[in-house]
Short mmCIF file of C-alpha atoms in Angstrom, two decimals:
data_model
loop_
_atom_site.label_atom_id
_atom_site.label_comp_id
_atom_site.label_asym_id
_atom_site.label_seq_id
_atom_site.Cartn_x
_atom_site.Cartn_y
_atom_site.Cartn_z
CA MET I 1 12.62 2.73 -7.25
CA ALA I 2 13.27 -0.82 -8.44
CA THR I 3 14.77 -0.05 -11.85
CA THR I 4 17.17 2.61 -10.64
CA GLY I 5 18.02 0.49 -7.62
CA ILE I 6 18.94 -2.51 -9.76
CA LEU I 7 21.22 -0.31 -11.91
CA LEU I 8 22.97 0.92 -8.77
CA VAL I 9 23.35 -2.61 -7.36
CA LEU I 10 24.93 -3.77 -10.62
CA PHE I 11 27.38 -0.88 -10.43
CA LEU I 12 28.19 -1.70 -6.79
CA TYR I 13 29.03 -5.28 -7.73
CA VAL I 14 31.35 -4.19 -10.55
CA HIS I 15 32.88 -1.61 -8.21
CA MET I 16 33.44 -4.26 -5.53
CA ALA I 17 35.05 -6.65 -8.01
CA GLY I 18 37.37 -3.84 -9.12
CA ASN I 19 38.26 -3.05 -5.50
CA LEU I 20 39.36 -6.64 -4.93
CA LYS I 21 42.13 -6.12 -7.50
CA ILE I 22 43.97 -4.37 -4.69
CA PHE I 23 44.94 -7.83 -3.40
CA PHE I 24 47.03 -8.34 -6.56
CA GLY I 25 49.32 -5.47 -5.58
CA ALA I 26 49.93 -1.82 -6.39
CA THR I 27 50.80 -2.08 -10.09
CA PRO I 28 47.80 -4.23 -11.17
CA PHE I 29 45.43 -2.06 -9.10
CA ASP I 30 46.73 1.22 -10.49
CA HIS I 31 46.72 -0.30 -13.96
CA TYR I 32 43.11 -1.37 -13.51
CA ALA I 33 42.19 2.17 -12.46
CA HIS I 34 43.93 3.50 -15.55
CA TRP I 35 42.19 0.96 -17.77
CA LEU I 36 38.80 2.24 -16.56
CA ARG I 37 39.65 5.50 -18.32
CA THR I 38 40.42 3.77 -21.58
CA ILE I 39 37.30 1.58 -21.90
CA GLY I 40 35.74 1.92 -25.31
CA GLU I 41 38.85 3.21 -27.02
CA PRO I 42 39.38 3.81 -29.85
CA LEU I 43 35.64 4.02 -30.52
CA LEU I 44 35.26 6.45 -27.65
CA PRO I 45 37.81 9.11 -26.75
CA GLN I 46 39.62 8.61 -23.45
CA GLN I 47 37.45 8.85 -20.32
CA TRP I 48 34.26 9.09 -22.37
CA TYR I 49 32.99 5.72 -21.20
CA LEU I 50 33.63 6.73 -17.60
CA TRP I 51 31.68 9.93 -18.03
CA ILE I 52 28.80 8.10 -19.71
CA GLN I 53 28.69 5.72 -16.77
CA ARG I 54 28.86 8.59 -14.28
CA THR I 55 25.98 10.31 -16.04
CA VAL I 56 23.83 7.18 -16.04
CA LEU I 57 24.59 6.58 -12.35
CA THR I 58 23.82 10.17 -11.43
CA VAL I 59 20.49 9.98 -13.25
CA ALA I 60 19.77 6.69 -11.46
CA VAL I 61 20.63 8.17 -8.06
CA ILE I 62 18.45 11.23 -8.71
CA GLY I 63 15.59 9.04 -9.93
CA HIS I 64 15.96 6.80 -6.89
CA ILE I 65 15.90 9.73 -4.47
CA ALA I 66 13.00 11.38 -6.30
CA ALA I 67 10.92 8.19 -6.10
CA ALA I 68 11.81 7.77 -2.42
CA THR I 69 10.83 11.38 -1.72
CA ILE I 70 7.48 10.94 -3.46
CA LEU I 71 6.80 7.79 -1.42
CA ALA I 72 7.82 9.46 1.84
CA ARG I 73 5.64 12.49 1.15
CA ARG I 74 2.68 10.33 0.20
CA ALA I 75 3.16 8.31 3.40
CA ARG I 76 3.15 11.49 5.46
CA ARG I 77 0.00 12.75 3.77
CA ALA I 78 -1.69 9.36 4.15
CA ARG I 79 -1.40 9.47 7.94
CA PRO I 80 -1.82 13.07 9.14
CA VAL I 81 -2.64 12.03 12.73
CA ARG I 82 -0.02 9.79 14.31
CA TYR I 83 -0.73 6.93 16.68
CA ALA I 84 -0.26 7.76 20.36
CA HIS I 85 0.96 4.23 21.00
CA ARG I 86 3.01 2.72 18.19
CA PRO I 87 5.48 -0.10 18.70
CA LYS I 88 8.37 -0.33 16.26
CA VAL I 89 7.46 -1.59 12.83
CA GLN I 90 7.47 -5.37 13.12
CA GLY I 91 9.08 -5.91 9.74
CA SER I 92 12.83 -6.22 9.37
CA TYR I 93 15.28 -3.64 10.64
CA ALA I 94 16.32 -3.18 7.03
CA ALA I 95 12.81 -2.28 5.86
CA ARG I 96 12.45 0.16 8.74
CA THR I 97 15.65 2.05 8.01
CA MET I 98 15.37 2.39 4.22
CA ARG I 99 14.84 6.15 4.26
CA TRP I 100 17.38 7.28 6.85
CA GLY I 101 19.78 4.55 5.73
CA GLY I 102 19.52 6.00 2.23
CA VAL I 103 20.40 9.46 3.54
CA ILE I 104 23.50 8.08 5.30
CA ILE I 105 24.54 6.31 2.09
CA LEU I 106 24.09 9.51 0.08
CA LEU I 107 26.26 11.49 2.51
CA PHE I 108 28.89 8.77 2.32
CA VAL I 109 28.87 8.77 -1.48
CA VAL I 110 29.53 12.52 -1.47
CA TYR I 111 32.45 12.04 0.92
CA HIS I 112 33.68 9.00 -0.99
CA ILE I 113 33.84 10.91 -4.29
CA LEU I 114 35.67 13.81 -2.65
CA ASP I 115 38.01 11.31 -1.05
CA LEU I 116 38.92 8.80 -3.73
CA THR I 117 37.70 10.25 -7.02
CA THR I 118 38.73 13.90 -6.78
CA GLY I 119 41.24 13.28 -3.98
CA THR I 120 40.24 16.51 -2.24
CA LEU I 121 39.83 14.92 1.17
CA ASN I 122 42.47 12.24 0.74
CA PRO I 123 45.77 12.58 2.66
CA VAL I 124 47.72 11.61 -0.49
CA GLY I 125 45.23 12.47 -3.21
CA SER I 126 47.52 11.48 -6.04
CA PRO I 127 45.40 11.12 -9.23
CA GLY I 128 47.32 8.29 -10.91
CA HIS I 129 47.99 6.28 -7.77
CA PRO I 130 44.76 4.96 -6.28
CA TYR I 131 46.63 2.21 -4.41
CA ALA I 132 48.59 4.76 -2.38
CA ASN I 133 45.43 6.81 -1.82
CA VAL I 134 43.53 3.80 -0.47
CA VAL I 135 46.37 2.73 1.82
CA ALA I 136 46.71 6.28 3.19
CA ASP I 137 42.93 6.46 3.64
CA PHE I 138 42.68 3.50 5.97
CA ALA I 139 45.87 4.13 7.94
CA PRO I 140 45.38 3.10 11.62
CA HIS I 141 45.54 6.69 12.93
CA ARG I 142 42.67 7.61 10.61
CA TRP I 143 40.41 5.07 12.37
CA TYR I 144 37.41 7.39 12.14
CA VAL I 145 37.53 7.28 8.32
CA THR I 146 37.62 3.49 8.43
CA LEU I 147 34.75 3.48 10.92
CA PHE I 148 32.62 5.76 8.75
CA TYR I 149 33.44 3.64 5.72
CA ALA I 150 32.46 0.45 7.55
CA LEU I 151 29.22 1.99 8.84
CA ALA I 152 28.30 3.20 5.36
CA VAL I 153 29.03 -0.20 3.81
CA VAL I 154 26.90 -1.94 6.45
CA ALA I 155 24.16 0.63 5.76
CA VAL I 156 24.35 -0.29 2.07
CA GLY I 157 24.06 -3.96 3.04
CA ALA I 158 20.96 -3.33 5.16
CA HIS I 159 19.51 -1.15 2.38
CA LEU I 160 19.98 -3.90 -0.19
CA ARG I 161 18.68 -6.63 2.07
CA HIS I 162 15.23 -5.07 1.87
CA GLY I 163 15.84 -3.28 -1.43
CA ILE I 164 16.62 -6.29 -3.59
CA PHE I 165 13.61 -8.23 -2.29
CA SER I 166 11.42 -5.15 -2.63
CA ALA I 167 12.59 -4.58 -6.21
CA ALA I 168 11.71 -8.16 -7.12
CA ARG I 169 8.25 -7.70 -5.61
CA THR I 170 7.72 -4.37 -7.36
CA LEU I 171 8.66 -5.90 -10.69
CA GLY I 172 6.05 -8.60 -10.20
CA GLN I 173 7.59 -11.48 -8.23
CA ARG I 174 4.44 -13.19 -7.00
CA GLY I 175 4.92 -16.78 -5.85
CA ALA I 176 5.49 -18.00 -2.31
CA ARG I 177 8.57 -19.97 -3.32
CA GLY I 178 9.83 -17.06 -5.38
CA GLU I 179 9.43 -14.83 -2.33
CA HIS I 180 11.67 -17.15 -0.35
CA VAL I 181 14.23 -17.18 -3.17
CA ALA I 182 14.07 -13.37 -3.46
CA ARG I 183 14.60 -12.90 0.28
CA VAL I 184 17.50 -15.36 0.45
CA THR I 185 19.07 -13.86 -2.69
CA ALA I 186 18.78 -10.37 -1.21
CA LEU I 187 20.45 -11.53 2.00
CA VAL I 188 23.28 -13.38 0.24
CA LEU I 189 23.95 -10.56 -2.24
CA SER I 190 24.03 -8.05 0.62
CA ILE I 191 26.41 -10.11 2.72
CA VAL I 192 28.78 -10.77 -0.20
CA LEU I 193 28.80 -7.09 -1.10
CA VAL I 194 29.48 -5.97 2.48
CA ALA I 195 32.24 -8.57 2.88
CA GLY I 196 33.83 -7.57 -0.44
CA PHE I 197 33.83 -3.87 0.36
CA LEU I 198 35.00 -4.32 3.95
CA SER I 199 37.87 -6.62 2.95
CA VAL I 200 39.86 -3.65 1.60
CA PRO I 201 40.05 -1.53 4.79
CA PHE I 202 40.48 -4.75 6.76
CA ALA I 203 43.46 -5.68 4.59
CA VAL I 204 44.99 -2.22 4.98
CA ILE I 205 44.57 -2.22 8.78
CA THR I 206 46.03 -5.68 9.17
CA GLY I 207 48.91 -4.87 6.84
CA LEU I 208 47.94 -7.35 4.12
CA VAL I 209 47.89 -4.38 1.76
CA ASN I 210 50.45 -1.64 2.36
CA MET Y 1 -9.51 -8.75 35.66
CA ASN Y 2 -8.96 -5.09 36.39
CA LEU Y 3 -7.57 -2.99 33.58
CA LYS Y 4 -6.70 0.57 32.77
CA LEU Y 5 -7.91 1.63 29.35
CA ARG Y 6 -6.73 4.67 27.45
CA VAL Y 7 -9.23 5.24 24.66
CA TRP Y 8 -9.34 7.80 21.84
CA ARG Y 9 -12.42 9.97 22.32
CA GLN Y 10 -13.53 12.26 19.54
CA HIS Y 11 -17.09 13.61 19.38
CA GLY Y 12 -17.30 14.13 15.65
CA PRO Y 13 -15.36 14.14 12.38
CA ASP Y 14 -14.32 17.77 12.64
CA GLU Y 15 -13.60 17.87 16.35
CA SER Y 16 -10.27 17.28 17.95
CA GLY Y 17 -9.90 14.16 20.03
CA ARG Y 18 -7.78 12.96 22.92
CA MET Y 19 -6.89 9.83 24.84
CA VAL Y 20 -9.13 9.35 27.90
CA THR Y 21 -8.28 6.98 30.73
CA TYR Y 22 -10.89 4.57 32.13
CA ALA Y 23 -10.64 1.98 34.87
CA VAL Y 24 -12.41 -1.27 33.95
CA GLU Y 25 -13.07 -3.75 36.74
CA GLY Y 26 -14.33 -7.28 37.07
CA ILE Y 27 -13.70 -8.37 33.48
CA SER Y 28 -13.82 -12.12 32.79
CA PRO Y 29 -10.70 -13.45 31.06
CA ASP Y 30 -13.11 -15.23 28.70
CA ALA Y 31 -14.73 -11.97 27.59
CA SER Y 32 -13.88 -10.76 24.11
CA PHE Y 33 -12.27 -7.36 23.68
CA LEU Y 34 -15.55 -5.95 22.39
CA GLU Y 35 -17.47 -7.43 25.34
CA MET Y 36 -15.00 -5.73 27.63
CA LEU Y 37 -15.82 -2.44 25.86
CA ASP Y 38 -19.54 -3.27 26.22
CA VAL Y 39 -19.07 -3.61 29.98
CA LEU Y 40 -17.27 -0.28 30.09
CA ASN Y 41 -19.99 1.35 27.95
CA GLU Y 42 -22.76 0.07 30.25
CA LYS Y 43 -20.95 1.67 33.14
CA LEU Y 44 -20.50 4.91 31.18
CA ILE Y 45 -24.22 4.98 30.30
CA LEU Y 46 -25.22 4.41 33.95
CA ASP Y 47 -22.90 7.22 34.92
CA GLY Y 48 -24.63 9.46 32.39
CA GLU Y 49 -21.59 9.66 30.11
CA ASP Y 50 -21.36 9.22 26.35
CA PRO Y 51 -20.51 5.56 25.55
CA ILE Y 52 -17.48 4.81 23.40
CA ALA Y 53 -18.49 4.43 19.76
CA PHE Y 54 -16.93 1.45 17.96
CA ASP Y 55 -17.86 -0.55 14.88
CA HIS Y 56 -18.93 -4.17 15.19
CA ASP Y 57 -21.39 -6.49 13.55
CA CYS Y 58 -21.06 -10.27 13.32
CA ARG Y 59 -18.70 -10.73 16.28
CA GLU Y 60 -17.54 -13.97 14.78
CA GLY Y 61 -14.56 -12.69 12.83
CA ILE Y 62 -15.99 -12.67 9.32
CA CYS Y 63 -17.62 -9.31 8.67
CA GLY Y 64 -14.66 -6.94 8.93
CA MET Y 65 -16.55 -4.26 10.82
CA CYS Y 66 -14.64 -4.31 14.09
CA GLY Y 67 -11.10 -3.09 14.10
CA MET Y 68 -9.06 -0.83 16.32
CA MET Y 69 -5.45 -0.28 17.21
CA ILE Y 70 -4.81 -2.10 20.49
CA ASN Y 71 -1.48 -1.06 21.99
CA GLY Y 72 -0.46 0.08 18.51
CA VAL Y 73 -1.23 -3.22 16.80
CA ALA Y 74 -4.21 -3.57 14.46
CA HIS Y 75 -6.75 -5.99 15.99
CA GLY Y 76 -4.47 -6.49 19.00
CA PRO Y 77 -1.68 -8.87 19.88
CA GLU Y 78 -3.09 -12.17 18.55
CA ARG Y 79 -2.12 -13.09 14.98
CA ALA Y 80 -4.86 -13.77 12.41
CA THR Y 81 -7.54 -12.61 14.83
CA THR Y 82 -10.14 -9.87 14.58
CA THR Y 83 -10.81 -7.64 17.59
CA CYS Y 84 -14.10 -9.43 18.28
CA GLN Y 85 -12.29 -12.78 18.46
CA LEU Y 86 -9.57 -11.41 20.72
CA HIS Y 87 -10.11 -12.51 24.30
CA MET Y 88 -9.08 -10.78 27.47
CA ARG Y 89 -7.04 -13.80 28.63
CA HIS Y 90 -4.33 -12.55 26.29
CA PHE Y 91 -3.86 -9.59 28.61
CA ALA Y 92 -2.64 -9.59 32.20
CA ASP Y 93 -4.56 -8.30 35.19
CA GLY Y 94 -3.63 -4.69 35.80
CA ASP Y 95 -2.52 -4.00 32.21
CA THR Y 96 -2.83 -0.58 30.65
CA ILE Y 97 -4.28 -0.91 27.16
CA ASP Y 98 -4.23 1.86 24.56
CA VAL Y 99 -7.11 1.81 22.09
CA GLU Y 100 -7.07 4.03 19.01
CA PRO Y 101 -8.97 4.19 15.73
CA TRP Y 102 -7.34 3.32 12.38
CA ARG Y 103 -5.18 6.26 11.42
CA ALA Y 104 -5.32 7.17 7.73
CA ALA Y 105 -6.26 10.25 5.77
CA ALA Y 106 -8.49 8.02 3.63
CA PHE Y 107 -10.25 6.69 6.76
CA PRO Y 108 -11.52 9.82 8.55
CA VAL Y 109 -12.70 9.31 12.12
CA VAL Y 110 -16.49 9.50 12.39
CA LYS Y 111 -16.60 9.23 16.17
CA ASP Y 112 -14.27 7.77 18.80
CA LEU Y 113 -13.07 4.47 17.31
CA VAL Y 114 -15.36 4.49 14.27
CA VAL Y 115 -13.75 5.40 10.96
CA ASP Y 116 -15.30 5.86 7.52
CA ARG Y 117 -13.92 3.11 5.28
CA GLY Y 118 -15.82 4.34 2.24
CA ALA Y 119 -12.48 4.64 0.44
CA PHE Y 120 -12.42 0.82 0.21
CA ASP Y 121 -15.88 0.89 -1.38
CA ARG Y 122 -14.63 3.35 -3.96
CA ILE Y 123 -11.74 1.03 -4.81
CA ILE Y 124 -14.23 -1.84 -5.25
CA GLN Y 125 -16.51 0.37 -7.35
CA ALA Y 126 -13.59 1.06 -9.69
CA GLY Y 127 -13.43 -2.58 -10.77
CA GLY Y 128 -13.67 -5.05 -7.92
CA TYR Y 129 -16.44 -7.02 -9.59
CA ILE Y 130 -17.21 -8.92 -12.79
CA THR Y 131 -19.49 -7.28 -15.33
CA ALA Y 132 -21.64 -10.22 -16.26
CA PRO Y 133 -25.30 -10.63 -17.13
CA THR Y 134 -27.21 -11.60 -14.05
CA GLY Y 135 -29.62 -14.48 -14.07
CA ALA Y 136 -29.82 -17.91 -12.57
CA ALA Y 137 -26.66 -19.14 -10.86
CA PRO Y 138 -24.62 -21.14 -13.40
CA ASP Y 139 -23.80 -24.78 -12.80
CA ALA Y 140 -20.75 -25.10 -10.55
CA HIS Y 141 -18.86 -27.08 -13.18
CA ALA Y 142 -19.86 -24.91 -16.14
CA THR Y 143 -16.49 -23.15 -16.08
CA PRO Y 144 -13.67 -25.45 -14.96
CA VAL Y 145 -11.19 -23.84 -12.57
CA PRO Y 146 -7.91 -25.61 -11.74
CA LYS Y 147 -7.79 -26.48 -8.05
CA PRO Y 148 -4.60 -24.51 -7.24
CA ASP Y 149 -6.12 -21.40 -8.88
CA ALA Y 150 -9.37 -21.88 -6.99
CA ASP Y 151 -7.46 -22.22 -3.71
CA ALA Y 152 -5.31 -19.13 -4.36
CA ALA Y 153 -8.36 -17.11 -5.44
CA PHE Y 154 -10.22 -18.21 -2.34
CA GLU Y 155 -7.31 -17.28 -0.12
CA ALA Y 156 -7.39 -13.77 -1.60
CA ALA Y 157 -11.17 -13.68 -1.37
CA THR Y 158 -11.08 -14.21 2.39
CA CYS Y 159 -10.20 -10.50 2.74
CA ILE Y 160 -12.97 -8.96 4.86
CA GLY Y 161 -11.99 -5.37 4.08
CA CYS Y 162 -11.46 -4.46 7.72
CA GLY Y 163 -8.69 -1.95 6.94
CA ALA Y 164 -6.08 -3.36 9.32
CA CYS Y 165 -3.54 -3.41 6.46
CA VAL Y 166 -3.90 0.34 5.99
CA ALA Y 167 -3.84 0.98 9.74
CA ALA Y 168 -0.63 -1.00 10.22
CA CYS Y 169 1.22 0.13 7.09
CA PRO Y 170 4.00 2.62 7.88
CA ASN Y 171 3.03 4.32 4.59
CA GLY Y 172 -0.74 4.17 5.12
CA SER Y 173 -1.02 2.16 1.91
CA ALA Y 174 -4.03 0.09 0.88
CA MET Y 175 -1.98 -2.12 -1.41
CA LEU Y 176 -2.76 -5.44 0.31
CA PHE Y 177 -6.50 -4.78 0.16
CA THR Y 178 -6.43 -3.82 -3.52
CA ALA Y 179 -4.07 -6.69 -4.30
CA ALA Y 180 -6.41 -9.17 -2.59
CA LYS Y 181 -9.35 -8.00 -4.67
CA VAL Y 182 -7.36 -7.85 -7.93
CA GLY Y 183 -5.80 -11.26 -7.22
CA HIS Y 184 -9.09 -12.87 -6.25
CA LEU Y 185 -10.74 -12.02 -9.57
CA GLY Y 186 -7.60 -12.21 -11.69
CA LEU Y 187 -7.01 -15.84 -10.73
CA LEU Y 188 -10.40 -17.00 -11.97
CA PRO Y 189 -11.48 -17.47 -15.62
CA GLN Y 190 -14.49 -15.22 -15.06
CA GLY Y 191 -12.17 -12.35 -14.17
CA GLN Y 192 -10.00 -12.51 -17.29
CA PRO Y 193 -11.87 -10.22 -19.76
CA GLU Y 194 -11.58 -7.20 -17.46
CA ARG Y 195 -8.29 -8.14 -15.82
CA GLY Y 196 -6.22 -5.29 -17.28
CA ALA Y 197 -8.79 -2.52 -16.90
CA ARG Y 198 -9.58 -3.74 -13.38
CA VAL Y 199 -6.06 -3.42 -12.03
CA LEU Y 200 -5.48 -0.02 -13.64
CA ASN Y 201 -8.79 1.42 -12.42
CA MET Y 202 -8.57 0.00 -8.92
CA VAL Y 203 -5.02 1.25 -8.39
CA ALA Y 204 -6.07 4.69 -9.71
CA ALA Y 205 -9.02 4.73 -7.28
CA GLN Y 206 -6.70 3.67 -4.48
CA ASP Y 207 -4.28 6.50 -5.22
CA ASP Y 208 -7.12 9.02 -5.58
CA ALA Y 209 -8.42 8.07 -2.13
CA GLY Y 210 -5.22 9.37 -0.56
CA PHE Y 211 -3.59 6.13 0.52
CA GLY Y 212 0.19 5.99 0.66
CA GLY Y 213 2.49 3.99 -1.62
CA CYS Y 214 3.65 0.43 -0.92
CA THR Y 215 7.27 -0.16 0.08
CA ASN Y 216 6.89 -3.92 0.68
CA ALA Y 217 7.49 -3.52 4.41
CA GLY Y 218 5.09 -6.40 5.09
CA GLU Y 219 3.34 -4.93 8.14
CA CYS Y 220 -0.04 -5.45 6.46
CA THR Y 221 0.18 -9.21 6.15
CA THR Y 222 1.48 -9.49 9.73
CA VAL Y 223 -1.67 -7.94 11.20
CA CYS Y 224 -4.17 -9.18 8.60
CA PRO Y 225 -6.83 -11.19 10.46
CA LYS Y 226 -7.21 -13.38 7.39
CA GLY Y 227 -3.50 -13.80 6.68
CA ILE Y 228 -3.71 -12.40 3.14
CA PRO Y 229 -0.22 -13.15 1.75
CA LEU Y 230 2.17 -10.42 0.65
CA THR Y 231 2.76 -12.32 -2.61
CA LEU Y 232 -0.56 -10.94 -3.89
CA ILE Y 233 1.08 -7.50 -4.04
CA GLY Y 234 3.60 -8.96 -6.49
CA ARG Y 235 0.70 -10.35 -8.51
CA LEU Y 236 -0.91 -6.90 -8.59
CA ASN Y 237 2.38 -5.31 -9.69
CA SER Y 238 2.79 -7.92 -12.39
CA ASP Y 239 -0.78 -7.46 -13.66
CA TYR Y 240 -0.38 -3.68 -13.51
CA ARG Y 241 2.79 -3.74 -15.58
CA LYS Y 242 1.23 -5.99 -18.23
CA ALA Y 243 -1.94 -3.89 -18.35
CA LEU Y 244 0.07 -0.69 -18.67
CA ARG Y 245 1.97 -2.12 -21.62
CA LYS Y 246 -1.25 -3.08 -23.42
CA SER Y 247 -3.13 0.15 -22.74
#
């Protein structure tokens, strides 16, 4: 859970940093997207790095889901008779929604790939022009896409708020001060990530990026 | 105080149970929760009914025998308090109170509110002790222990094994219990020789008993009557990883 999660968080941060290139304009953003396909050249043939990364991420996602499924099934088996009276779990909202939040994120990732990687669900869907695709995606009349995107990004933030702390604990973080640091770090990293990802649709809606 | 109690009644381990409603009248606000149940049981006995079975022993908050879900919270609404130390003044006159046994596959219900916590004993048997020659008690200063270590070990050692952590955990995990025992011995010099084997064996026994896995939700430490800190789970994970690498 922790190892695969950390890999995915690292990817999300790189992904977010790449997204922010959109504020430099269409040409730098499209050029950045093209550059991603040339990483590792000439050692690696074109797009090979990208496919290696996609494979690693897919394995991480599958591992993450498999571990979560094992935990959920064990939890179900460990309490066959439910409580008649059970107030909401007192821990954080984030900790409570890890499983269903994860499902929402997975559904979003599927949509997101079909939208901006393959272009299948994108109104423009032009392979070499991600800038145009993004701008078309978040057009004001497609508010529901923006809403879904925002919800999914906030779900990721909530997921990481508990996830990053939980990963630290799983990997052996064991001091009281360290716990405080881990919790604050998780919160800050989640907020920065959510802000970074939401800045793009925000910029498109407000016309900063068009 | 007059209260309405809804209590889980189950005649035996293999029988199905249900919530039964009782009216309890004339309870002193200074009575403990268990004394309130005693009053109800006396009435049930006089009425020729089967009294409610519940575990209790010291009634001073140190033995870990008493324990029940009160309105869905292990040991009731007061923090760091066992059921026997919970007083009725924390409830309002006319309240409806739901009382249920710990719910966990590893803690089967024996009768009513009594559960079999033998699974905890099996975790202890797997390594929750120090294999040392017995004999006269050694001098207290024979093995120096740094004060911070002694304090941390003592904090972990205050676990009374009541099972509230398991009852409260959304995953039905016994991680806080095991972590308290592993941490208690692992912090002291006497616990070092068997530190690796202890954590591996105790976690294996815990998993074999049918407890769930830990997701660091932190419910356990919230309801723990002894306030065992969640950080001990990190210590267990750290010890486990190191032991796994060496084995």
